Coordinates of C-alpha atoms in Angstrom, one line a residue:
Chain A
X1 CA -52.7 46.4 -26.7
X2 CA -55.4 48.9 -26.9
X3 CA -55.1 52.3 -25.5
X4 CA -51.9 53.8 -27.4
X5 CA -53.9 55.3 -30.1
X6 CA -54.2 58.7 -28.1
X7 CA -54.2 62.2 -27.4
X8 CA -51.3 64.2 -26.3
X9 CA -52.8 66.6 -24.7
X10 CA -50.0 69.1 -23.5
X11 CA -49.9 69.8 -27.3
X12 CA -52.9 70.7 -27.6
X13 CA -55.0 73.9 -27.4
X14 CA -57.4 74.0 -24.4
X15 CA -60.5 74.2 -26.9
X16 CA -59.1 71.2 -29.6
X17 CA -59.0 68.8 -26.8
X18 CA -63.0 70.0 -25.3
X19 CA -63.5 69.2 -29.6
X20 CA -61.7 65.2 -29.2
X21 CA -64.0 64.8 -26.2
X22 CA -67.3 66.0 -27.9
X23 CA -66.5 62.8 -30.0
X24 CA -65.4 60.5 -27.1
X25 CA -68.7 61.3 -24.9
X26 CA -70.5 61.2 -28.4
X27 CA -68.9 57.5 -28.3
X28 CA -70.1 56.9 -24.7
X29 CA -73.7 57.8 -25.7
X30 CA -74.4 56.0 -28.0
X31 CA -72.5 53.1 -26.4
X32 CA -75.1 53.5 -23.5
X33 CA -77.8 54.2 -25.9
X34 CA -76.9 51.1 -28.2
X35 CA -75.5 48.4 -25.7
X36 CA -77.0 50.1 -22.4
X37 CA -74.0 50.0 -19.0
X38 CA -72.2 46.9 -20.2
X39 CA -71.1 48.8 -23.4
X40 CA -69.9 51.8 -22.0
X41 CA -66.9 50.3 -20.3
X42 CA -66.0 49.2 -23.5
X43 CA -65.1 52.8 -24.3
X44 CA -61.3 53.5 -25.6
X45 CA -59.3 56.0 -27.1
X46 CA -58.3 54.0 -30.3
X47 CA -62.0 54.1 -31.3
X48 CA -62.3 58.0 -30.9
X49 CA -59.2 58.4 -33.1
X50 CA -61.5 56.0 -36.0
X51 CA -64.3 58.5 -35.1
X52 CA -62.3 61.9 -35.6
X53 CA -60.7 59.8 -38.9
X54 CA -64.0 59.1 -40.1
X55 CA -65.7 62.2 -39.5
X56 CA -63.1 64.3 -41.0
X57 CA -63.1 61.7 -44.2
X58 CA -67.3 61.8 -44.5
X59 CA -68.4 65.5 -42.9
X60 CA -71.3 64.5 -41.5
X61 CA -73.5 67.3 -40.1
X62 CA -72.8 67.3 -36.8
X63 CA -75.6 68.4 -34.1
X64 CA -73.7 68.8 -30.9
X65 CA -76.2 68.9 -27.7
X66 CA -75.3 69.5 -24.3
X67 CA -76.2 66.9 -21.3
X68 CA -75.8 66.2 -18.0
X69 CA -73.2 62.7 -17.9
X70 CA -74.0 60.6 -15.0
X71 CA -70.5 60.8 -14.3
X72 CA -70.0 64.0 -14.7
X73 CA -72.5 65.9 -13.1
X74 CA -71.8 68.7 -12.1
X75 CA -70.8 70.3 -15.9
X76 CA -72.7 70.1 -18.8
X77 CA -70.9 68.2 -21.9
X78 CA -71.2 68.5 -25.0
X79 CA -71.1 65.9 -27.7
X80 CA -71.8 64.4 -31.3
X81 CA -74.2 62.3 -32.4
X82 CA -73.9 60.4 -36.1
X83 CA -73.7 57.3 -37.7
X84 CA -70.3 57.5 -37.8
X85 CA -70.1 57.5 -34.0
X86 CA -72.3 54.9 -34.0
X87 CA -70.2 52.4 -36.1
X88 CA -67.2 53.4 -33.8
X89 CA -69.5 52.5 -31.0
X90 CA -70.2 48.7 -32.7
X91 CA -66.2 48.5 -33.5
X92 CA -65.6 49.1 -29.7
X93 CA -68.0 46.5 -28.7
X94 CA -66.6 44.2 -31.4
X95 CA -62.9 44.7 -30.3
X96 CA -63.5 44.4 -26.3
X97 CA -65.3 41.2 -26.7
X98 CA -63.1 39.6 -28.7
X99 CA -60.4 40.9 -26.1
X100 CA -62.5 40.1 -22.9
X101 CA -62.8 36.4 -24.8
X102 CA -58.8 36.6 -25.2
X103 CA -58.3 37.4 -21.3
X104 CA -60.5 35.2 -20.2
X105 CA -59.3 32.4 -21.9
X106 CA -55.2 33.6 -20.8
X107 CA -55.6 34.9 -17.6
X108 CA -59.2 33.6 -16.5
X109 CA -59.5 36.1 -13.8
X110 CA -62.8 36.8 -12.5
X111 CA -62.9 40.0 -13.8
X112 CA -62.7 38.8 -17.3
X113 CA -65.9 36.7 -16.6
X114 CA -67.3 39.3 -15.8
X115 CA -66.6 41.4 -18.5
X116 CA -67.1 38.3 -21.1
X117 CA -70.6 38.2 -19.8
X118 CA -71.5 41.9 -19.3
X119 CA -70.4 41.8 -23.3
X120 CA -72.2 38.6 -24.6
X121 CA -75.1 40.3 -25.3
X122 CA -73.7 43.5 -26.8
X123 CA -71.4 41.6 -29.1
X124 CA -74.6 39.5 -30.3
X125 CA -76.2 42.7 -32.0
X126 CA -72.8 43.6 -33.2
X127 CA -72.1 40.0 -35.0
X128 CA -75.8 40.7 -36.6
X129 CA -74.5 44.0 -37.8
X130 CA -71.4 43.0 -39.0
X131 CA -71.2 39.1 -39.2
X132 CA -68.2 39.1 -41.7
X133 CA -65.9 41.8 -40.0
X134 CA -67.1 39.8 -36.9
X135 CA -65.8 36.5 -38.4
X136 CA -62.4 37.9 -39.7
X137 CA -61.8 39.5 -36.5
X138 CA -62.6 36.4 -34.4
X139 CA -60.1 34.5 -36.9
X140 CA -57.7 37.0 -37.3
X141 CA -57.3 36.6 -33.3
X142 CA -57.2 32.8 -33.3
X143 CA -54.4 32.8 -35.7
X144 CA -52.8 35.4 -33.4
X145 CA -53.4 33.0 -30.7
X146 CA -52.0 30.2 -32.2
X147 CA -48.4 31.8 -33.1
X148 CA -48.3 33.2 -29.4
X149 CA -49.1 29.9 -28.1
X150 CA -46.2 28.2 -30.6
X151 CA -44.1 31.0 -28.8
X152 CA -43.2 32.5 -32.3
X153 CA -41.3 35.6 -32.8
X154 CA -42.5 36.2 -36.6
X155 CA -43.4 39.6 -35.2
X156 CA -43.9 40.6 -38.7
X157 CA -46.7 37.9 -39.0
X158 CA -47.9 39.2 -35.5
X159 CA -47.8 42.3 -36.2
X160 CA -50.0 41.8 -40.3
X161 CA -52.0 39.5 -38.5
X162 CA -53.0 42.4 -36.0
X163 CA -52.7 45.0 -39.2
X164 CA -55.3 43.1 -40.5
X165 CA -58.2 43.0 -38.0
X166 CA -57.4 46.5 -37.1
X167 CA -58.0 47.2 -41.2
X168 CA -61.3 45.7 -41.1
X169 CA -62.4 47.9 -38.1
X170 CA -61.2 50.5 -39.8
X171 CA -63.1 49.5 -43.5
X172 CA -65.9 51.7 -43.1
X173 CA -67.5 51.1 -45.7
X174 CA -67.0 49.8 -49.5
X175 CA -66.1 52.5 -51.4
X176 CA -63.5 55.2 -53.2
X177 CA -61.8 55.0 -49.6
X178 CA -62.1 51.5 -48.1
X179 CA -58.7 50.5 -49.1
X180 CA -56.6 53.8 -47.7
X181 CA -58.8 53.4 -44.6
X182 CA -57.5 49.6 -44.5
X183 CA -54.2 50.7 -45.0
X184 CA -54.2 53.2 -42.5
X185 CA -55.9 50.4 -40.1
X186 CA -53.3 47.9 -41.1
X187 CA -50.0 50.3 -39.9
X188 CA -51.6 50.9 -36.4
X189 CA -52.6 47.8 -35.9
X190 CA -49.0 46.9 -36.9
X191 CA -48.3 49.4 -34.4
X192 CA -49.9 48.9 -31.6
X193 CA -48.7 44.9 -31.5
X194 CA -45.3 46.2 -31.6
X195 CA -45.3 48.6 -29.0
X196 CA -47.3 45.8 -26.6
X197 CA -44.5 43.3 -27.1
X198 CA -41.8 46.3 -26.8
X199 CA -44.0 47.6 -23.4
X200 CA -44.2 44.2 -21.9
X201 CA -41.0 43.2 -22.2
X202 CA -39.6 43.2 -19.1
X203 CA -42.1 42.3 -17.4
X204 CA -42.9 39.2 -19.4
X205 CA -39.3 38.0 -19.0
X206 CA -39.5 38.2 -15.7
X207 CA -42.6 36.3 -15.5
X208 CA -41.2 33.4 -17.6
X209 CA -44.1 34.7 -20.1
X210 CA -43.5 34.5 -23.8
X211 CA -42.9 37.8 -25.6
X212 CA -42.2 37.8 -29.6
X213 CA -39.4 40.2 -29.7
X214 CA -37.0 37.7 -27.4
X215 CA -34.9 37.3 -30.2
X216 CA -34.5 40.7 -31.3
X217 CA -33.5 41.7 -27.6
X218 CA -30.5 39.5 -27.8
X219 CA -29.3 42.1 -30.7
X220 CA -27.2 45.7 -29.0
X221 CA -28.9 47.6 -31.2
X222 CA -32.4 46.5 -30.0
X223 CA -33.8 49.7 -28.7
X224 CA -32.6 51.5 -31.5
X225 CA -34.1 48.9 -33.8
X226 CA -37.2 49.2 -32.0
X227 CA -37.6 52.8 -32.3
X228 CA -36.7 52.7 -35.9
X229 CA -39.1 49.8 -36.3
X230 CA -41.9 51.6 -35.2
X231 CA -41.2 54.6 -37.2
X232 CA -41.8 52.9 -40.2
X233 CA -44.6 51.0 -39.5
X234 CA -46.5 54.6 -38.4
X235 CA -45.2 56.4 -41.5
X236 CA -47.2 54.2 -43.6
X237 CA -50.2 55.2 -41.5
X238 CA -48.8 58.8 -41.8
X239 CA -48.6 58.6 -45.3
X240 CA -51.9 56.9 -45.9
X241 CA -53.8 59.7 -43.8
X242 CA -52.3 62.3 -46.1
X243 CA -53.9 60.8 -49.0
X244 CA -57.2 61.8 -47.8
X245 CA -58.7 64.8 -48.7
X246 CA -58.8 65.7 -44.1
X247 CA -59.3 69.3 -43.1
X248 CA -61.6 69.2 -39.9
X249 CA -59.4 68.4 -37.0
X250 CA -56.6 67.9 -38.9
X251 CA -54.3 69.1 -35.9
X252 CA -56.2 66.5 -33.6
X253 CA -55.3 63.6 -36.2
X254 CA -51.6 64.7 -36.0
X255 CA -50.9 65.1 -32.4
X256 CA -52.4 61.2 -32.0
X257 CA -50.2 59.8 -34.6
X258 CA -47.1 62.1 -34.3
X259 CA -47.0 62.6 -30.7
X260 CA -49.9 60.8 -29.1
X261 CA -48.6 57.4 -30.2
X262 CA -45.6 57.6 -28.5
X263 CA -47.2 58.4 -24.7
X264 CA -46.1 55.1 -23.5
X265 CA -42.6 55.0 -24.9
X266 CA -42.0 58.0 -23.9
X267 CA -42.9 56.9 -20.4
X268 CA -40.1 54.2 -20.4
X269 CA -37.5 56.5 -21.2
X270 CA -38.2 59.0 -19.1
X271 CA -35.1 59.4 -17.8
X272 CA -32.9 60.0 -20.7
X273 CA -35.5 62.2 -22.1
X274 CA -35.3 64.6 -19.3
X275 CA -31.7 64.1 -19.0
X276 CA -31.5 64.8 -22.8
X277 CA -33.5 68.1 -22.1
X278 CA -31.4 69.1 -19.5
X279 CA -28.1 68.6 -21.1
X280 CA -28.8 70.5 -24.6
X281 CA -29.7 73.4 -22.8
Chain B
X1 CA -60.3 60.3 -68.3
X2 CA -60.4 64.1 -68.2
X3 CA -58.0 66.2 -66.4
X4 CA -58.5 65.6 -62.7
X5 CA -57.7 69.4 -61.6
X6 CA -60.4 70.4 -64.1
X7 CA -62.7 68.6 -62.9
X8 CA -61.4 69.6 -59.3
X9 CA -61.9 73.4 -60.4
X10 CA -57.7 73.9 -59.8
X11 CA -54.8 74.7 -61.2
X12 CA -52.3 72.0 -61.9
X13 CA -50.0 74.3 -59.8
X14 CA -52.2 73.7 -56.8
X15 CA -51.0 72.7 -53.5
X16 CA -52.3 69.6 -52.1
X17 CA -53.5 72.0 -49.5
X18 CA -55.7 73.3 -52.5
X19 CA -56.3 70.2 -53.9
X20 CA -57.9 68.9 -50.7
X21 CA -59.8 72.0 -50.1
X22 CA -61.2 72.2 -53.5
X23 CA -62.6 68.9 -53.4
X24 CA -64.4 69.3 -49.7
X25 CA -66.0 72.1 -51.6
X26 CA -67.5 70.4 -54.6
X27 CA -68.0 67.3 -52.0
X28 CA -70.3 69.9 -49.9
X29 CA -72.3 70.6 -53.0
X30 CA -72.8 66.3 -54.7
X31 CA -72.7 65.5 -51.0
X32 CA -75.5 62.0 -51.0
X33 CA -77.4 63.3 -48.1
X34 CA -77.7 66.7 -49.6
X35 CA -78.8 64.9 -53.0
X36 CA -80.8 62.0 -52.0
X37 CA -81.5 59.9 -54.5
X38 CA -79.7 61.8 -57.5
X39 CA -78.1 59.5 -60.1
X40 CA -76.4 62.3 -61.0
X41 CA -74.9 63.7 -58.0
X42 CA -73.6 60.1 -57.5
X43 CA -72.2 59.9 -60.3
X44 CA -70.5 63.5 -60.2
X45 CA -69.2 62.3 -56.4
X46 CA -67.8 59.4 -58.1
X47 CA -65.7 62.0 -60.8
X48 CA -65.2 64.4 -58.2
X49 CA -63.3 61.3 -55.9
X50 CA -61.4 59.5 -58.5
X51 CA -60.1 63.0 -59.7
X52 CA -59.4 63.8 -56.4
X53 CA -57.6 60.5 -55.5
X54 CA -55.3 61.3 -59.5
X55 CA -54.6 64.5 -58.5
X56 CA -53.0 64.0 -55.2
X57 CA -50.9 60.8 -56.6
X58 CA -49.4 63.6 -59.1
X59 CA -48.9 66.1 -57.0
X60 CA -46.7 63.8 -54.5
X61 CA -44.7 62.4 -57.8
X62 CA -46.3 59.0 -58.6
X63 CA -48.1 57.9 -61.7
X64 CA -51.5 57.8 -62.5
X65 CA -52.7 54.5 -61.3
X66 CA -55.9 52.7 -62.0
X67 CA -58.9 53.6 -59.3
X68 CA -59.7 50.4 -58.4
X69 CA -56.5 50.5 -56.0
X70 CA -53.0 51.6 -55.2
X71 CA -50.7 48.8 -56.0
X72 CA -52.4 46.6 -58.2
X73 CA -52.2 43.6 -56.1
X74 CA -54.7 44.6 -53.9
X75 CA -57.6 42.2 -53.2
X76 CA -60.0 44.5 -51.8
X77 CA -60.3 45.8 -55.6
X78 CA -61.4 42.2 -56.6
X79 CA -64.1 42.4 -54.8
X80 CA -63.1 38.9 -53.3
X81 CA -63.6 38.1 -49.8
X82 CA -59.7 38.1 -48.9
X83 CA -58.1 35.8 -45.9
X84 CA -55.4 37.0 -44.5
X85 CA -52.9 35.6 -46.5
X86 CA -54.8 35.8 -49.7
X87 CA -55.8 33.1 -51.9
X88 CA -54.9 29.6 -50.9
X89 CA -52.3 28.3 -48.5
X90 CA -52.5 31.2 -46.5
X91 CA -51.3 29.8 -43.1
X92 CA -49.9 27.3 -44.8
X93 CA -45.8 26.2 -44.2
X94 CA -45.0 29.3 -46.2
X95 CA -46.6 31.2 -42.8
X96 CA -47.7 34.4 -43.9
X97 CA -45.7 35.3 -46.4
X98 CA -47.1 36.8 -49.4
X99 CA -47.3 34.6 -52.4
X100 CA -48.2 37.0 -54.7
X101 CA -46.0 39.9 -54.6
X102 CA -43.4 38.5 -57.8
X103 CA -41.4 41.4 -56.7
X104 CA -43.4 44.3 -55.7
X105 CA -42.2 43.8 -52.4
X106 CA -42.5 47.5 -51.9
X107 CA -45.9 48.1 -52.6
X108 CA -48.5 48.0 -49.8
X109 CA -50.7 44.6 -49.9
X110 CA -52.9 43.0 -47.8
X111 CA -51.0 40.2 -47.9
X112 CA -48.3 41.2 -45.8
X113 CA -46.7 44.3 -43.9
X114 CA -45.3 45.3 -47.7
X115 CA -44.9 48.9 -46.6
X116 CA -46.2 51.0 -48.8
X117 CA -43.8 53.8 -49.0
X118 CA -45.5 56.7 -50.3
X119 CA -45.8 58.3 -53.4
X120 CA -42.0 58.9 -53.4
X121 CA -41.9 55.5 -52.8
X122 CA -44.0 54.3 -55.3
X123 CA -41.9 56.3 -58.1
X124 CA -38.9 54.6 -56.4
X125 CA -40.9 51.5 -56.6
X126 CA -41.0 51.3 -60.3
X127 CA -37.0 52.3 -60.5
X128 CA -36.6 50.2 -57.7
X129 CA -38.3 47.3 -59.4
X130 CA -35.9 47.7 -63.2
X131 CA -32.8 48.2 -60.4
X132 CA -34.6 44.9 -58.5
X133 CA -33.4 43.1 -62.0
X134 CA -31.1 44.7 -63.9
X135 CA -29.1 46.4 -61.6
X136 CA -28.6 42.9 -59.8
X137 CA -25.3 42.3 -61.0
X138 CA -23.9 41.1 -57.6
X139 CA -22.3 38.1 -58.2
X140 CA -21.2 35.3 -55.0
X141 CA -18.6 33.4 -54.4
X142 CA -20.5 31.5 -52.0
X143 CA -22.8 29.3 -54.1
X144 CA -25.8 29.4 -51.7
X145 CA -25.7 33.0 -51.6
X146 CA -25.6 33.1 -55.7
X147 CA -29.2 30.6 -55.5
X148 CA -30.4 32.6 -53.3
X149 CA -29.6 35.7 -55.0
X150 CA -31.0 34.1 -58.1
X151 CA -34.3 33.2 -56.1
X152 CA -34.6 36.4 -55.2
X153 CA -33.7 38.2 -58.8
X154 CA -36.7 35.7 -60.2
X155 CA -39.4 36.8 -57.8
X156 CA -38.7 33.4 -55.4
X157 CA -38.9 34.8 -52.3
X158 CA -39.7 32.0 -50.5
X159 CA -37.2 29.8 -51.5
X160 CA -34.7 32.4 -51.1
X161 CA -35.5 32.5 -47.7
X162 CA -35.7 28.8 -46.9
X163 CA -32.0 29.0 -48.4
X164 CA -30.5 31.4 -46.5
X165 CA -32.1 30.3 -43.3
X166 CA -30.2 27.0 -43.6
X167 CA -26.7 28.9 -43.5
X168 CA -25.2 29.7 -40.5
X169 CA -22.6 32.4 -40.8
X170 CA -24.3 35.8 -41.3
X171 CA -22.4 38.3 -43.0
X172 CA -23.3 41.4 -44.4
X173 CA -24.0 40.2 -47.6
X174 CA -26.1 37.5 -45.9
X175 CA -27.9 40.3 -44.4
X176 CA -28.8 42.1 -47.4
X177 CA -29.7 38.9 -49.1
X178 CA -32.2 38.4 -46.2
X179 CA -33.3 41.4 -46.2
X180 CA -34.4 41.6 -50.0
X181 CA -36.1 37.7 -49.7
X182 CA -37.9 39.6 -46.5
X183 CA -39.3 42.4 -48.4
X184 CA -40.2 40.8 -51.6
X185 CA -43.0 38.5 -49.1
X186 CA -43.9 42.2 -46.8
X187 CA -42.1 40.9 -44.0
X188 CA -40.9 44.7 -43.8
X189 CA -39.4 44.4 -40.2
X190 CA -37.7 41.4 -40.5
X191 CA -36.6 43.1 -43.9
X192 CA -35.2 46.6 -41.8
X193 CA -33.3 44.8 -38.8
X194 CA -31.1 42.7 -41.8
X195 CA -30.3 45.8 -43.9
X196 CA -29.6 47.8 -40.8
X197 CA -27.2 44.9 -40.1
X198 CA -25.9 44.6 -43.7
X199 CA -24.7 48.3 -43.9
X200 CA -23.5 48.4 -40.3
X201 CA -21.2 45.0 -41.0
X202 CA -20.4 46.8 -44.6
X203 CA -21.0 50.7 -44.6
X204 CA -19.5 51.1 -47.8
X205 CA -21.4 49.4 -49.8
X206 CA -23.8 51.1 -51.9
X207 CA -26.6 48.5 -52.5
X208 CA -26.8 47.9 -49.0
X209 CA -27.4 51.5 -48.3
X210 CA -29.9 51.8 -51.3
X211 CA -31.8 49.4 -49.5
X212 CA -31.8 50.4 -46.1
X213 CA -32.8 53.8 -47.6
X214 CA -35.9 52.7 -49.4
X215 CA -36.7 51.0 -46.4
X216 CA -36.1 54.3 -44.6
X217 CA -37.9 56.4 -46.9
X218 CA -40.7 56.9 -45.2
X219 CA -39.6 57.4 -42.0
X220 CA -37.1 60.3 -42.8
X221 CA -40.9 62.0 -43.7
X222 CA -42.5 61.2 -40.8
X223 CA -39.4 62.3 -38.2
X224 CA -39.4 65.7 -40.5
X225 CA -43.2 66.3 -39.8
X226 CA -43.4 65.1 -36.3
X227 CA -40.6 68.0 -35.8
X228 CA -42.8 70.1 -33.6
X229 CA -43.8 67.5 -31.0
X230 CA -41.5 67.0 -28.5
X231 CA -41.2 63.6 -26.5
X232 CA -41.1 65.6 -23.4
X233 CA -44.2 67.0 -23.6
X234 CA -45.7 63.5 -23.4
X235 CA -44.1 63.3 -19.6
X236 CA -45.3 66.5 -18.0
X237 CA -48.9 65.6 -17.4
X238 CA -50.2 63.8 -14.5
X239 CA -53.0 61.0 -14.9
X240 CA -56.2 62.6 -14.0
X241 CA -57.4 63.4 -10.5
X242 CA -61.1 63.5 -11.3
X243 CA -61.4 60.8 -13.5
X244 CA -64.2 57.8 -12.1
X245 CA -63.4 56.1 -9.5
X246 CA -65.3 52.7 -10.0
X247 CA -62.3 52.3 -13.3
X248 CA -62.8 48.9 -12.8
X249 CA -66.0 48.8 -14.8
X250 CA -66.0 51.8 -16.2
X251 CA -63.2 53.8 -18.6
X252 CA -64.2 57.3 -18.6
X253 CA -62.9 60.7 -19.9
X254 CA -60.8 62.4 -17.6
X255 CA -61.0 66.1 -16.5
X256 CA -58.5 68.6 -17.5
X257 CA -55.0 68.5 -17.0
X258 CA -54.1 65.5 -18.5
X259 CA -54.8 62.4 -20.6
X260 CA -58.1 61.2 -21.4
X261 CA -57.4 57.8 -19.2
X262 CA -58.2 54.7 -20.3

């Protein structure tokens, strides 16, 4: 589910994508810094999008440094440090426990125990931080549990229910732009349920695995629906994010939600979109 | 309340391009951590935000609207810790189903997936809302579909949709019928797969296609602006040589050439 809130990166400039990752590794410090190992591998895309979102919203000053990443070490890197990046860092925790919690509890591989655990103690600080976003969250996800369990395909319950833990990641803060920021959480969260259930499709059917859009499938015009579907639901989000008064990385914000977004679909129609490319020449 | 591009230092002819520039500027200057402390510049961010927040509504043709929120039914205005269905009965038999929206079924609310479409939208919502009623002259020879029809015309949602999920043929006006009972509670999807139905079972009917559009609205915008990015371009990278190899623990920014895996 997590992941599709991303970068294209062919369609963007060599130097706007080196600017996305000075808030990523920003993300990844203070994630180390914060929540030590364990919380780095909690780092995602989706969060770096609420980062660049947030940034461009609030304008904090911004003291880039340059460091040698572990990982990394042969170049230096760059990257941001604020409190912005810092509450992206607690949201990240915050999601990939509750998800680690959800996969263990599905799938129980050992992995997942491992995660679960390598997360515990993270998530603890997080829930002091935050203990009613923590508490929606952790309810918002039980009720989503409880439709997938009773097999339900209300994907427009699914789909406000995911809206709405997404919107409290995305709440900020309480003020003059809580409730946009909520909205704008609310259509990718929307989103993102979606394209899961549309992604997983096939392979859920084939593993005799429930998946909420059985119904719709049954309908010809399924893909198109689909596609249409998701369209909407992102130009709410679309919509929302040009209510804010955004002008620093701008371009970044677009090419996640107008292009980025769409990675993964893209992917599964590969074919016709390379035939379509080859045929209207 | 004074005039928001005043205050904003702009023109009423501005662009929103203007508009958003103008207030970065003055935010720059009242900005909290360049003025700790300062009642006043607090106060002036507060003007300079709700001015801000007028002037775009007007410049994309809505109304002026109250700050506290966008649609009026919004919770997070009250102040009061919201479930996720609202008040009472949230989860309830009902599901999740807005209770509250007595029509509005266009304006965003945290209730439900009420898709807020836009500023055009939100003029359309307040002509959509006097069509909602008095422009509901459709009558039905089929009794259920006149009750529901009433349902819906009276804000009844619910019932509407109790009704109509009890008969079993599904024509077009059927469709349309379910679609409106959808919208009024934000079940927006459910709400776009029947009016897509009702116009393709019935393409010459107007209503049908007045809904499908309003439901449409916003998309039409977004497939305009995402004009210059091609789904092709999403195909041609490759996933990341140089990214970490312990994955399993660790996600980590890639190198160049492609995503940022994860």
């Amino acid at each position: 589910m997590f992941g599709y809130i991303a970068l294209n990166t062919a369609l963007l400039e060599r130097d706007r994508a080196d600017e996305f990752r000075r808030y990523y590794c920003g993300l990844c410090v203070s994630l180390k810094k914060r929540y030590g190992q364990p919380g780095r591998i909690t780092l995602s895309n989706d969060m770096t999008f609420l980062t660049v979102l947030l940034d461009s919203l609030y304008m904090p000053d911004l003291s880039g440094q340059s460091f040698r990443c572990g990982l990394h070490p042969i170049k230096p890197r760059e990257y941001y440090q604020s409190d912005i990046i810092d509450y992206a860092a607690d949201m990240n925790i915050l999601l990939a426990y509750y998800k680690a919690l959800d996969d263990k509890n599905d799938d129980g591989r050992p992995i997942d125990q491992v995660k679960f655990k390598m997360l515990a103690k993270a998530f603890e600080q997080v829930n002091d931080r935050y203990p009613d976003k923590c508490a929606a969250v952790q309810n918002l996800l039980h009720e989503i549990g409880k439709l997938e369990s009773a097999q339900s395909t209300d994907i427009d319950a699914l789909c406000r229910l995911t809206g709405l833990m997404l919107a409290e990641i995305f709440a900020y803060r309480k003020d003059h732009w809580e409730e946009i920021l909520r909205r704008i959480g609310y259509g990718l969260g929307a989103f993102i349920y979606y394209m899961d259930a549309y992604e997983d499709y096939g392979k859920d059917i084939k593993k005799n695995r429930f998946n909420p859009l059985k119904t719709l499938h049954a309908q010809p015009d399924y893909e198109d629906l689909c596609k249409a579907t998701m369209t909407m639901i992102l130009a709410d989000v679309t919509e929302s994010v040009d209510l804010l008064p955004l002008i620093r990385n701008i371009d970044i914000l677009n090419n996640v939600l107008y292009s980025g977004v769409w990675a993964h679909y893209a992917r599964m129609h590969k074919d016709q979109i390379l035939k379509k490319e080859h045929t209207n020449e | 309340m004074s005039d928001p591009f005043q205050v904003l230092g702009v023109s009423p002819s501005a662009t929103e391009e203007e508009i958003k520039a103008a207030y970065r500027k003055l935010a720059k200057q009242y900005h909290p951590d360049l003025n700790p402390g300062s009642t006043t510049a607090e106060a002036k961010m507060k003007e300079i935000n709700e001015a801000y927040s007028q002037a775009i509504k007007i410049k994309k043709g809505g109304q002026s609207y109250s700050q506290s929120s966008y649609g009026g039914n919004s919770s997070y205005s009250s102040g009061q810790s919201y479930g996720y269905g609202g008040q009472s009965n949230q989860y309830g038999q009902n599901g999740y189903g807005n209770q509250n929206s007595s029509g509005q079924g266009g304006y965003w609310n945290p209730f439900g997936f009420g898709g807020f479409s836009g500023f055009g939208g939100f003029g359309q919502q307040n002509d959509g809302q006097s069509s909602y009623r008095s422009n509901y002259s459709q009558t039905y020879d089929n009794p259920e579909l006149q009750a529901a029809s009433d349902y819906i015309a009276t804000g009844r949602f619910q019932e509407a949709l109790n009704l109509l999920n009890r008969i079993p043929s599904h024509d077009a006006a059927w469709h349309y019928l379910n679609a409106r009972a959808n919208l009024g509670l934000g079940n927006r999807i459910a709400a776009l797969n029947s009016a897509r139905s009702a116009v393709s079972m019935d393409p010459d009917n107007q209503e049908y296609r007045n809904l499908l559009n309003q439901l449409d609205y916003g998309s039409q915008t977004y497939r305009e602006d995402s004009g210059g990015y091609d789904f092709k371009s999403l195909l041609c990278s490759n996933p990341c040589l140089t990214c970490c190899i312990a994955n399993m623990l660790i996600n980590c920014c890639c190198g160049r050439g492609g995503y940022f895996c994860c």
